[in-house]
Structures are given as structure tokens and as C-alpha cells.
mmCIF file of C-alpha atoms in Angstrom:
data_model
loop_
_atom_site.group_PDB
_atom_site.id
_atom_site.type_symbol
_atom_site.label_atom_id
_atom_site.label_comp_id
_atom_site.label_asym_id
_atom_site.label_seq_id
_atom_site.Cartn_x
_atom_site.Cartn_y
_atom_site.Cartn_z
ATOM 1 C CA MET A 1 38.637 -43.295 -319.621
ATOM 2 C CA ARG A 2 39.258 -42.666 -323.324
ATOM 3 C CA TRP A 3 40.259 -45.223 -325.956
ATOM 4 C CA ASP A 4 40.563 -42.694 -328.779
ATOM 5 C CA ASN A 5 44.295 -43.219 -329.176
ATOM 6 C CA LEU A 6 43.816 -46.950 -329.715
ATOM 7 C CA THR A 7 42.076 -46.766 -333.079
ATOM 8 C CA ALA A 8 43.939 -47.988 -336.118
ATOM 9 C CA ALA A 9 46.000 -45.434 -337.980
ATOM 10 C CA PRO A 10 47.985 -45.795 -341.192
ATOM 11 C CA GLY A 11 51.710 -45.462 -341.051
ATOM 12 C CA ASN A 12 55.069 -47.154 -341.310
ATOM 13 C CA PRO A 13 55.196 -50.180 -338.963
ATOM 14 C CA GLY A 14 58.743 -49.205 -338.166
ATOM 15 C CA ASP A 15 57.669 -45.878 -336.684
ATOM 16 C CA SER A 16 58.395 -45.322 -333.016
ATOM 17 C CA GLY A 17 56.496 -43.159 -330.549
ATOM 18 C CA HIS A 18 53.850 -43.998 -328.022
ATOM 19 C CA SER A 19 50.739 -42.980 -329.954
ATOM 20 C CA ARG A 20 51.788 -44.871 -333.062
ATOM 21 C CA ALA A 21 52.741 -48.005 -331.159
ATOM 22 C CA ASP A 22 49.535 -48.034 -329.156
ATOM 23 C CA ALA A 23 47.418 -47.370 -332.221
ATOM 24 C CA ALA A 24 48.736 -50.560 -333.767
ATOM 25 C CA LEU A 25 47.670 -52.669 -330.804
ATOM 26 C CA PHE A 26 43.923 -52.824 -331.392
ATOM 27 C CA GLY A 27 40.880 -50.772 -332.372
ATOM 28 C CA ALA A 28 38.595 -49.050 -329.880
ATOM 29 C CA ASP A 29 35.638 -51.083 -331.130
ATOM 30 C CA ALA A 30 37.452 -54.309 -330.160
ATOM 31 C CA VAL A 31 37.381 -53.693 -326.378
ATOM 32 C CA THR A 32 35.132 -55.817 -324.138
ATOM 33 C CA THR A 33 35.051 -54.733 -320.489
ATOM 34 C CA ARG A 34 34.335 -57.299 -317.756
ATOM 35 C CA THR A 35 34.230 -57.505 -313.984
ATOM 36 C CA PHE A 36 34.019 -60.693 -311.916
ATOM 37 C CA ASP A 37 32.211 -60.905 -308.580
ATOM 38 C CA THR A 38 34.718 -63.175 -306.908
ATOM 39 C CA PRO A 39 36.944 -62.297 -303.929
ATOM 40 C CA GLU A 40 40.211 -62.512 -305.866
ATOM 41 C CA PHE A 41 38.981 -60.144 -308.606
ATOM 42 C CA ARG A 42 36.731 -57.795 -306.645
ATOM 43 C CA GLY A 43 37.390 -54.187 -307.638
ATOM 44 C CA ILE A 44 39.305 -55.171 -310.773
ATOM 45 C CA THR A 45 38.149 -54.373 -314.300
ATOM 46 C CA PHE A 46 39.375 -56.380 -317.279
ATOM 47 C CA HIS A 47 39.503 -54.900 -320.770
ATOM 48 C CA GLU A 48 39.610 -57.803 -323.210
ATOM 49 C CA ILE A 49 41.059 -56.931 -326.598
ATOM 50 C CA ARG A 50 42.123 -58.753 -329.726
ATOM 51 C CA ALA A 51 45.662 -57.583 -330.366
ATOM 52 C CA ARG A 52 47.023 -57.058 -333.879
ATOM 53 C CA SER A 53 50.566 -58.050 -332.983
ATOM 54 C CA ILE A 54 52.078 -59.801 -329.971
ATOM 55 C CA ILE A 55 55.840 -59.892 -330.609
ATOM 56 C CA ASN A 56 57.206 -56.458 -329.737
ATOM 57 C CA ARG A 57 60.639 -55.027 -330.330
ATOM 58 C CA VAL A 58 62.470 -53.382 -327.444
ATOM 59 C CA PRO A 59 63.518 -49.799 -328.274
ATOM 60 C CA GLY A 60 67.125 -49.483 -329.359
ATOM 61 C CA ALA A 61 67.945 -47.131 -326.496
ATOM 62 C CA SER A 62 66.855 -49.673 -323.886
ATOM 63 C CA ARG A 63 69.394 -51.110 -321.426
ATOM 64 C CA MET A 64 67.782 -54.529 -321.655
ATOM 65 C CA PRO A 65 69.801 -57.575 -322.834
ATOM 66 C CA PHE A 66 67.071 -58.808 -325.183
ATOM 67 C CA GLU A 67 65.426 -57.505 -328.334
ATOM 68 C CA TRP A 68 61.969 -59.086 -328.504
ATOM 69 C CA THR A 69 59.181 -59.404 -325.947
ATOM 70 C CA VAL A 70 55.704 -60.890 -325.567
ATOM 71 C CA ASN A 71 53.365 -59.269 -323.038
ATOM 72 C CA PRO A 72 49.839 -60.736 -322.906
ATOM 73 C CA TYR A 73 48.702 -58.264 -320.211
ATOM 74 C CA ARG A 74 48.967 -54.543 -319.493
ATOM 75 C CA GLY A 75 48.451 -53.344 -315.941
ATOM 76 C CA CYS A 76 49.151 -55.668 -313.036
ATOM 77 C CA THR A 77 47.304 -56.791 -309.916
ATOM 78 C CA HIS A 78 50.608 -57.351 -308.117
ATOM 79 C CA ALA A 79 50.227 -53.630 -307.248
ATOM 80 C CA CYS A 80 53.950 -53.142 -306.543
ATOM 81 C CA VAL A 81 54.207 -49.492 -305.572
ATOM 82 C CA TYR A 82 57.556 -49.091 -307.355
ATOM 83 C CA CYS A 83 56.614 -50.757 -310.661
ATOM 84 C CA PHE A 84 58.396 -49.042 -313.563
ATOM 85 C CA ALA A 85 55.613 -50.034 -315.977
ATOM 86 C CA ARG A 86 53.033 -47.731 -314.376
ATOM 87 C CA LYS A 87 53.816 -45.013 -316.917
ATOM 88 C CA THR A 88 52.712 -47.271 -319.785
ATOM 89 C CA HIS A 89 49.111 -47.121 -318.548
ATOM 90 C CA SER A 90 49.048 -43.406 -319.350
ATOM 91 C CA TYR A 91 49.545 -44.284 -323.038
ATOM 92 C CA LEU A 92 46.037 -45.779 -322.897
ATOM 93 C CA ASP A 93 44.621 -42.806 -320.980
ATOM 94 C CA LEU A 94 44.471 -44.964 -317.857
ATOM 95 C CA ASP A 95 45.556 -43.940 -314.369
ATOM 96 C CA THR A 96 49.115 -44.926 -313.418
ATOM 97 C CA GLY A 97 48.287 -45.342 -309.743
ATOM 98 C CA ILE A 98 45.310 -47.385 -308.594
ATOM 99 C CA GLY A 99 44.227 -47.701 -312.236
ATOM 100 C CA PHE A 100 47.384 -49.627 -313.074
ATOM 101 C CA ASP A 101 46.573 -52.063 -310.269
ATOM 102 C CA THR A 102 42.882 -52.506 -311.124
ATOM 103 C CA GLN A 103 42.399 -51.807 -314.862
ATOM 104 C CA ILE A 104 43.924 -54.796 -316.631
ATOM 105 C CA VAL A 105 44.164 -55.064 -320.419
ATOM 106 C CA VAL A 106 44.028 -58.696 -321.573
ATOM 107 C CA LYS A 107 45.148 -59.676 -325.074
ATOM 108 C CA VAL A 108 42.791 -62.629 -325.316
ATOM 109 C CA ASN A 109 44.076 -63.758 -328.721
ATOM 110 C CA ALA A 110 47.744 -63.756 -327.664
ATOM 111 C CA PRO A 111 48.352 -67.543 -328.066
ATOM 112 C CA GLU A 112 46.857 -67.851 -331.557
ATOM 113 C CA LEU A 113 48.472 -64.608 -332.687
ATOM 114 C CA LEU A 114 51.882 -65.698 -331.410
ATOM 115 C CA ARG A 115 51.618 -69.053 -333.178
ATOM 116 C CA ARG A 116 50.830 -67.262 -336.438
ATOM 117 C CA GLN A 117 53.692 -64.793 -336.054
ATOM 118 C CA LEU A 118 56.200 -67.538 -335.179
ATOM 119 C CA ALA A 119 55.218 -69.341 -338.390
ATOM 120 C CA SER A 120 55.730 -66.250 -340.519
ATOM 121 C CA ARG A 121 58.688 -66.131 -342.908
ATOM 122 C CA ARG A 122 59.474 -62.726 -341.430
ATOM 123 C CA TRP A 123 60.310 -64.300 -338.065
ATOM 124 C CA HIS A 124 63.764 -65.871 -337.662
ATOM 125 C CA GLY A 125 63.540 -67.552 -334.274
ATOM 126 C CA GLU A 126 65.086 -64.875 -332.072
ATOM 127 C CA HIS A 127 64.930 -65.093 -328.295
ATOM 128 C CA ILE A 128 61.649 -63.842 -326.773
ATOM 129 C CA ALA A 129 61.530 -62.469 -323.224
ATOM 130 C CA MET A 130 58.314 -62.502 -321.179
ATOM 131 C CA GLY A 131 57.440 -60.736 -317.949
ATOM 132 C CA THR A 132 59.389 -57.716 -319.142
ATOM 133 C CA ASN A 133 56.625 -55.152 -318.742
ATOM 134 C CA VAL A 134 54.101 -56.663 -316.344
ATOM 135 C CA ASP A 135 53.968 -60.166 -314.913
ATOM 136 C CA CYS A 136 52.562 -62.752 -317.313
ATOM 137 C CA TYR A 137 51.747 -64.910 -314.254
ATOM 138 C CA GLN A 138 49.817 -62.269 -312.356
ATOM 139 C CA ARG A 139 46.479 -63.175 -310.797
ATOM 140 C CA ALA A 140 44.512 -62.667 -314.047
ATOM 141 C CA GLU A 141 46.381 -65.532 -315.680
ATOM 142 C CA GLY A 142 44.567 -67.944 -313.402
ATOM 143 C CA ARG A 143 41.320 -67.038 -315.155
ATOM 144 C CA TYR A 144 42.435 -66.282 -318.711
ATOM 145 C CA ARG A 145 45.041 -69.059 -319.079
ATOM 146 C CA LEU A 146 46.969 -67.410 -321.914
ATOM 147 C CA MET A 147 50.396 -68.766 -321.007
ATOM 148 C CA PRO A 148 49.771 -72.471 -321.794
ATOM 149 C CA GLY A 149 48.946 -71.548 -325.387
ATOM 150 C CA ILE A 150 51.913 -69.187 -325.569
ATOM 151 C CA LEU A 151 54.334 -71.791 -324.208
ATOM 152 C CA SER A 152 52.915 -74.462 -326.506
ATOM 153 C CA ALA A 153 53.494 -72.233 -329.538
ATOM 154 C CA LEU A 154 57.080 -71.498 -328.469
ATOM 155 C CA ARG A 155 57.696 -75.203 -327.835
ATOM 156 C CA ASP A 156 56.242 -76.285 -331.158
ATOM 157 C CA HIS A 157 58.452 -73.797 -333.006
ATOM 158 C CA ALA A 158 61.491 -74.567 -330.810
ATOM 159 C CA ASN A 159 61.791 -70.826 -330.219
ATOM 160 C CA PRO A 160 64.099 -69.809 -327.331
ATOM 161 C CA PHE A 161 62.450 -67.805 -324.586
ATOM 162 C CA SER A 162 62.754 -66.596 -321.007
ATOM 163 C CA ILE A 163 60.302 -65.709 -318.244
ATOM 164 C CA LEU A 164 60.681 -63.256 -315.379
ATOM 165 C CA THR A 165 57.968 -63.560 -312.737
ATOM 166 C CA LYS A 166 56.870 -62.997 -309.157
ATOM 167 C CA GLY A 167 53.996 -65.430 -309.647
ATOM 168 C CA THR A 168 53.766 -68.954 -308.283
ATOM 169 C CA LEU A 169 51.262 -69.809 -311.025
ATOM 170 C CA ILE A 170 54.191 -70.639 -313.293
ATOM 171 C CA LEU A 171 54.311 -74.057 -311.594
ATOM 172 C CA ARG A 172 50.961 -74.867 -313.228
ATOM 173 C CA ASP A 173 52.848 -74.904 -316.544
ATOM 174 C CA LEU A 174 55.796 -76.963 -315.344
ATOM 175 C CA ASP A 175 55.160 -79.747 -317.871
ATOM 176 C CA LEU A 176 55.124 -77.283 -320.763
ATOM 177 C CA LEU A 177 58.342 -75.655 -319.556
ATOM 178 C CA THR A 178 59.995 -79.066 -319.312
ATOM 179 C CA GLN A 179 58.850 -80.014 -322.805
ATOM 180 C CA ALA A 180 60.077 -76.721 -324.234
ATOM 181 C CA ALA A 181 63.457 -77.111 -322.520
ATOM 182 C CA GLU A 182 63.928 -80.382 -324.405
ATOM 183 C CA VAL A 183 63.837 -78.632 -327.781
ATOM 184 C CA THR A 184 65.047 -75.066 -327.165
ATOM 185 C CA ASP A 185 66.781 -72.707 -324.749
ATOM 186 C CA VAL A 186 64.496 -71.859 -321.802
ATOM 187 C CA GLY A 187 65.405 -69.440 -319.035
ATOM 188 C CA VAL A 188 63.378 -68.725 -315.901
ATOM 189 C CA CYS A 189 64.100 -65.985 -313.394
ATOM 190 C CA VAL A 190 62.063 -65.244 -310.263
ATOM 191 C CA SER A 191 62.044 -61.760 -308.769
ATOM 192 C CA VAL A 192 62.752 -61.631 -305.016
ATOM 193 C CA GLY A 193 64.151 -58.301 -303.898
ATOM 194 C CA PHE A 194 64.003 -58.953 -300.155
ATOM 195 C CA THR A 195 62.609 -61.401 -297.604
ATOM 196 C CA ASP A 196 61.292 -58.878 -295.064
ATOM 197 C CA THR A 197 57.642 -59.908 -294.582
ATOM 198 C CA GLU A 198 56.421 -56.567 -293.232
ATOM 199 C CA LEU A 199 57.994 -54.654 -296.105
ATOM 200 C CA TRP A 200 56.518 -57.107 -298.616
ATOM 201 C CA ARG A 201 52.986 -56.632 -297.264
ATOM 202 C CA THR A 202 53.025 -52.887 -297.928
ATOM 203 C CA VAL A 203 55.228 -52.514 -301.012
ATOM 204 C CA GLU A 204 54.131 -55.608 -303.017
ATOM 205 C CA PRO A 205 50.616 -56.264 -301.654
ATOM 206 C CA GLY A 206 49.310 -58.318 -304.581
ATOM 207 C CA THR A 207 52.253 -60.690 -304.941
ATOM 208 C CA PRO A 208 52.898 -64.093 -303.393
ATOM 209 C CA ALA A 209 55.097 -63.886 -300.298
ATOM 210 C CA PRO A 210 58.872 -63.992 -300.885
ATOM 211 C CA GLU A 211 59.144 -67.478 -299.366
ATOM 212 C CA ARG A 212 56.519 -68.773 -301.776
ATOM 213 C CA ARG A 213 58.474 -67.355 -304.708
ATOM 214 C CA LEU A 214 61.589 -69.055 -303.429
ATOM 215 C CA ASP A 215 59.590 -72.292 -303.323
ATOM 216 C CA VAL A 216 59.104 -71.792 -307.065
ATOM 217 C CA VAL A 217 62.875 -71.558 -307.519
ATOM 218 C CA ARG A 218 63.303 -74.742 -305.492
ATOM 219 C CA THR A 219 60.602 -76.670 -307.359
ATOM 220 C CA LEU A 220 61.850 -75.683 -310.792
ATOM 221 C CA GLY A 221 65.348 -76.786 -309.859
ATOM 222 C CA GLU A 222 64.067 -80.125 -308.605
ATOM 223 C CA HIS A 223 62.519 -80.672 -312.042
ATOM 224 C CA GLY A 224 65.691 -79.864 -313.925
ATOM 225 C CA ILE A 225 64.903 -76.268 -314.840
ATOM 226 C CA GLY A 226 67.620 -74.007 -313.484
ATOM 227 C CA CYS A 227 66.180 -70.801 -312.083
ATOM 228 C CA GLY A 228 67.970 -67.551 -311.349
ATOM 229 C CA VAL A 229 66.797 -64.833 -308.979
ATOM 230 C CA LEU A 230 66.569 -61.190 -309.901
ATOM 231 C CA MET A 231 67.102 -59.540 -306.528
ATOM 232 C CA ALA A 232 64.952 -56.562 -307.394
ATOM 233 C CA PRO A 233 64.400 -54.068 -306.250
ATOM 234 C CA VAL A 234 66.867 -53.410 -303.498
ATOM 235 C CA ILE A 235 65.075 -50.509 -301.789
ATOM 236 C CA PRO A 236 67.328 -47.827 -300.289
ATOM 237 C CA PHE A 237 67.047 -47.435 -296.493
ATOM 238 C CA LEU A 238 64.437 -50.212 -296.318
ATOM 239 C CA SER A 239 66.039 -53.411 -297.622
ATOM 240 C CA ASP A 240 69.677 -52.483 -298.190
ATOM 241 C CA GLY A 241 71.179 -53.007 -294.725
ATOM 242 C CA PRO A 242 74.053 -55.521 -294.503
ATOM 243 C CA ALA A 243 71.997 -57.926 -292.383
ATOM 244 C CA GLN A 244 69.006 -57.616 -294.720
ATOM 245 C CA LEU A 245 71.107 -58.284 -297.814
ATOM 246 C CA ARG A 246 72.706 -61.279 -296.107
ATOM 247 C CA ASP A 247 69.330 -62.743 -295.102
ATOM 248 C CA THR A 248 67.986 -62.373 -298.628
ATOM 249 C CA VAL A 249 71.001 -63.882 -300.372
ATOM 250 C CA ARG A 250 71.144 -66.730 -297.862
ATOM 251 C CA GLU A 251 67.498 -67.635 -298.551
ATOM 252 C CA ILE A 252 68.041 -67.374 -302.296
ATOM 253 C CA ALA A 253 70.990 -69.741 -302.053
ATOM 254 C CA ALA A 254 69.038 -72.170 -299.871
ATOM 255 C CA ALA A 255 66.341 -72.317 -302.551
ATOM 256 C CA GLY A 256 68.892 -73.565 -305.073
ATOM 257 C CA ALA A 257 69.013 -70.519 -307.333
ATOM 258 C CA THR A 258 71.524 -70.802 -310.165
ATOM 259 C CA SER A 259 72.387 -67.101 -309.926
ATOM 260 C CA VAL A 260 71.475 -63.889 -308.164
ATOM 261 C CA THR A 261 71.454 -60.495 -309.864
ATOM 262 C CA PRO A 262 70.819 -57.385 -307.725
ATOM 263 C CA LEU A 263 68.996 -54.378 -309.128
ATOM 264 C CA VAL A 264 68.570 -51.169 -307.159
ATOM 265 C CA LEU A 265 65.187 -49.447 -307.145
ATOM 266 C CA HIS A 266 64.716 -46.932 -309.922
ATOM 267 C CA LEU A 267 61.888 -44.429 -310.063
ATOM 268 C CA ARG A 268 60.714 -43.406 -313.504
ATOM 269 C CA PRO A 269 57.895 -40.898 -314.023
ATOM 270 C CA GLY A 270 54.584 -42.539 -313.194
ATOM 271 C CA ALA A 271 56.166 -44.919 -310.716
ATOM 272 C CA ARG A 272 58.046 -42.143 -308.911
ATOM 273 C CA GLU A 273 54.926 -40.213 -307.932
ATOM 274 C CA TRP A 274 53.101 -43.331 -306.733
ATOM 275 C CA PHE A 275 56.110 -44.608 -304.758
ATOM 276 C CA MET A 276 56.777 -41.244 -303.124
ATOM 277 C CA ALA A 277 53.135 -41.008 -302.031
ATOM 278 C CA TRP A 278 53.478 -44.459 -300.474
ATOM 279 C CA LEU A 279 56.738 -43.406 -298.809
ATOM 280 C CA GLU A 280 55.118 -40.297 -297.358
ATOM 281 C CA GLN A 281 52.389 -42.459 -295.813
ATOM 282 C CA HIS A 282 54.510 -45.335 -294.485
ATOM 283 C CA HIS A 283 58.008 -43.872 -293.976
ATOM 284 C CA PRO A 284 57.734 -40.061 -293.961
ATOM 285 C CA HIS A 285 61.146 -39.697 -292.335
ATOM 286 C CA LEU A 286 62.715 -41.099 -295.533
ATOM 287 C CA VAL A 287 61.163 -38.685 -298.021
ATOM 288 C CA ARG A 288 63.987 -36.162 -297.800
ATOM 289 C CA HIS A 289 66.605 -38.916 -298.139
ATOM 290 C CA TYR A 290 64.949 -40.121 -301.345
ATOM 291 C CA GLU A 291 64.716 -36.629 -302.756
ATOM 292 C CA GLN A 292 68.468 -36.336 -302.289
ATOM 293 C CA LEU A 293 69.372 -39.832 -303.496
ATOM 294 C CA TYR A 294 67.248 -39.536 -306.643
ATOM 295 C CA ALA A 295 67.835 -35.839 -307.241
ATOM 296 C CA GLU A 296 69.546 -36.489 -310.592
ATOM 297 C CA GLY A 297 66.798 -38.625 -312.101
ATOM 298 C CA ALA A 298 65.239 -42.072 -312.094
ATOM 299 C CA TYR A 299 68.336 -44.003 -311.026
ATOM 300 C CA ALA A 300 70.253 -44.041 -307.759
ATOM 301 C CA PRO A 301 73.826 -42.743 -308.020
ATOM 302 C CA LYS A 302 76.389 -45.068 -309.561
ATOM 303 C CA TRP A 303 78.385 -45.252 -306.345
ATOM 304 C CA TYR A 304 75.340 -46.572 -304.520
ATOM 305 C CA GLN A 305 74.502 -49.110 -307.230
ATOM 306 C CA ARG A 306 78.098 -50.349 -307.290
ATOM 307 C CA ARG A 307 78.126 -50.724 -303.504
ATOM 308 C CA ILE A 308 74.984 -52.855 -303.483
ATOM 309 C CA THR A 309 76.194 -54.963 -306.400
ATOM 310 C CA ARG A 310 79.530 -55.598 -304.708
ATOM 311 C CA GLN A 311 77.911 -56.576 -301.414
ATOM 312 C CA VAL A 312 75.453 -58.980 -303.040
ATOM 313 C CA HIS A 313 78.120 -60.582 -305.208
ATOM 314 C CA GLU A 314 80.365 -61.107 -302.187
ATOM 315 C CA LEU A 315 77.504 -62.719 -300.283
ATOM 316 C CA ALA A 316 76.591 -64.850 -303.290
ATOM 317 C CA ARG A 317 80.131 -66.204 -303.489
ATOM 318 C CA GLU A 318 80.072 -66.868 -299.765
ATOM 319 C CA TYR A 319 76.900 -68.927 -300.111
ATOM 320 C CA GLY A 320 78.123 -70.761 -303.163
ATOM 321 C CA ILE A 321 76.026 -69.332 -305.990
ATOM 322 C CA GLY A 322 78.208 -66.527 -307.308
ATOM 323 C CA PRO A 323 77.110 -63.481 -309.298
ATOM 324 C CA ALA A 324 75.327 -63.945 -312.598
ATOM 325 C CA ARG A 325 76.821 -62.807 -315.845
ATOM 326 C CA ALA A 326 74.715 -60.109 -317.517
ATOM 327 C CA GLY A 327 71.617 -61.813 -318.860
ATOM 328 C CA ALA A 328 72.799 -65.297 -317.943
ATOM 329 C CA ALA A 329 69.780 -66.096 -315.802
ATOM 330 C CA ARG A 330 67.574 -65.627 -318.819
ATOM 331 C CA HIS A 331 69.737 -67.375 -321.420
ATOM 332 C CA ILE A 332 69.705 -64.385 -323.720
ATOM 333 C CA GLN A 333 70.898 -65.132 -327.232
ATOM 334 C CA PRO A 334 73.516 -62.831 -328.803
ATOM 335 C CA ALA A 335 72.090 -60.196 -331.101
ATOM 336 C CA GLU A 336 72.070 -60.863 -334.850
ATOM 337 C CA PRO A 337 74.730 -58.929 -336.770
ATOM 338 C CA THR A 338 72.102 -57.605 -339.189
ATOM 339 C CA PRO A 339 68.671 -56.181 -338.398
ATOM 340 C CA ARG A 340 65.605 -58.378 -338.758
ATOM 341 C CA PRO A 341 62.114 -57.366 -339.920
ATOM 342 C CA MET A 342 60.062 -56.298 -336.936
ATOM 343 C CA PRO A 343 56.456 -57.372 -336.385
ATOM 344 C CA GLU A 344 55.622 -54.220 -334.390
ATOM 345 C CA PRO A 345 57.440 -51.459 -332.520
ATOM 346 C CA THR A 346 56.767 -50.853 -328.844
ATOM 347 C CA GLN A 347 57.667 -48.405 -326.115
ATOM 348 C CA LEU A 348 57.954 -51.008 -323.351
ATOM 349 C CA THR A 349 61.091 -51.824 -321.361
ATOM 350 C CA LEU A 350 62.017 -53.919 -318.359
ATOM 351 C CA ILE A 351 62.578 -52.954 -314.712
#
């Protein structure tokens, strides 16, 4: 593993490009590598760094309905075989396959850095989205406990924010979420693409079970925090059958979700190779179908995406939750009419 591209380099903070963005994150001499001999962290290496900036701007070409993100971790022990963020590990000269699942970068100074950046005159209180690259409530958060400090800073500055997660650990911070919701706009969205237990065990091996994630939706709602569900990913030929979609939407509705937003699997470079290797091992008869469906690139054809969206929205209406407006589950604020100063550019985007 090389950290050469992480050393500080002079340049315009508005520059884009992977090497420039990564160089601004931290210096190679600031990395502390740790392993923990406990069952939940066996085989995982943590690279603790002191970041130089924590509020990142989403690239202008992104399809995402938000402009600013905070990501305290890079790499993710959820080990979802389809994760779009796998490619970002290559920017650090880390492996996008098993390395993404087991080599976790931890920005240990994220809470204090965020508090300082929120207090800066350059920051104007825009919405901040979290969980947009990797899950901020992945297993490592149980040890490093970065999110309480992050949420406290956002609460104290009444800064609107949203969280997308597959992690049940978010319930640990329920009091902080409730306090923040009293002073600013807070959105929470849980990712549940399907409820098939056998599929979950192989495609999302490091995540809590789908029913446990739906318990999070239920608990948040019971405490007055409306929670949407990002039904992602819908996996072609594996979770997209009419009966499967109905089962998933029915369970989402029963959990009290405020909205459901379907998102079909997409396979960007880095994730595509890892997913196709998994497919070859577990469902070899589907490899040719995927090669045809994704022949034009990372995204399934528009006709297929529209079909899934229509089916899920019809089921959502049937079960009384209805489709979400774009971004509604995360309470995204409208973009400012004029550009704001940016703390740091980044190459990261959401699923």
C-alpha cells in the first residue's frame, strides 16, 4: 500500500481531480495504523488520520440532490458487493475489493474539525448530507464514536442535515437527533433494498438484517423523527420480481416509513468487477443477462428503471405511503442562487 498521493501539495482549493482532492485530505506522516483483536474487528485494519477538511462539496456533474457532505470514514465493513464507493479506495492506492471491506480510513478529528468549519464565516449553513459515500454508522463507529460529536456540532449551529444509513447504531444517538430536530431540519433515510434473507446474507454480509433496519425506521417514527426508506438497490433478476417488490414495500409500510424511493442497481468501475465476480460465484446463470442489461454502461436501461419505479410507486400507494418526491426523505434544502465558498473539493458521490 502506498500513501504517496496523500501528501500535502500546493494548489487552488477549488481545483477538482482525484489526486488534488486526496492530497488535501491529510499528510502521509499523519497516518496511524491499528488492528483490534476482537471478534467484530478481526481481519480489519484501521488507518487513523487527522483530516484537514471535513465538509466536502459534491461535484457539479453529480446527480445527487445535495451539495455538501460529511464522511468521517472511507471504506466500509458492510462489505456490500455492489457498493458504488469501492472505486474511491483506489484513489488512496487501496484495493477496491476485499481492501475496501477491511482497510478503513478513520478521520479521528472529524467532530472538532466540523465544529470549527461550521463556525467559520465562510460557511453559510447549507444542508449537509451524511452516509453519502460510505455508512457513517458502520461497525467502526461503535468503537470510534465520531457521530455524537458531529451531531452535537450540527445541533449547536442549528445546521440542517440528513443521514442515510444501513446501520442500527443510529439509535444510540436518538437523543441527539431529537435535540437537533428541535432547532433545525433533520432528515433520516434507511436503506432497505429487499427483505430476502438469503440474498442479504451473500450480497450485504456486514450489514444488519433488513428486518433490523426496518426496526430502526419504526423506532425513529415512534420518537417523532420521520424516516424514509431508500429501496436500494433493486437487483435485477434477484430482487425485482413482482412478489419480491410487494413483500419489500409491504414491510416498509408496516414499519411506518414516511416514503419509499426505489433505486435500481448501478455498477460503476470498481464495484462492477467485484459484483460480477460475486455473480459468477453465486449466480453464474445470470452473468450473460447482466452483460446484456449493463452493456451500455453503469446504469440499467431507462425502460427498466422506469418499470421498477412505476411498480414500487403503485405498491407504495396501495399500502398507504406513496412515492417520495425527489430528495424529500432527506429534507434537502433548495440550492442557493449564487455559489458559496467551498471548504474543499471532493470526488465523492452517492449511490
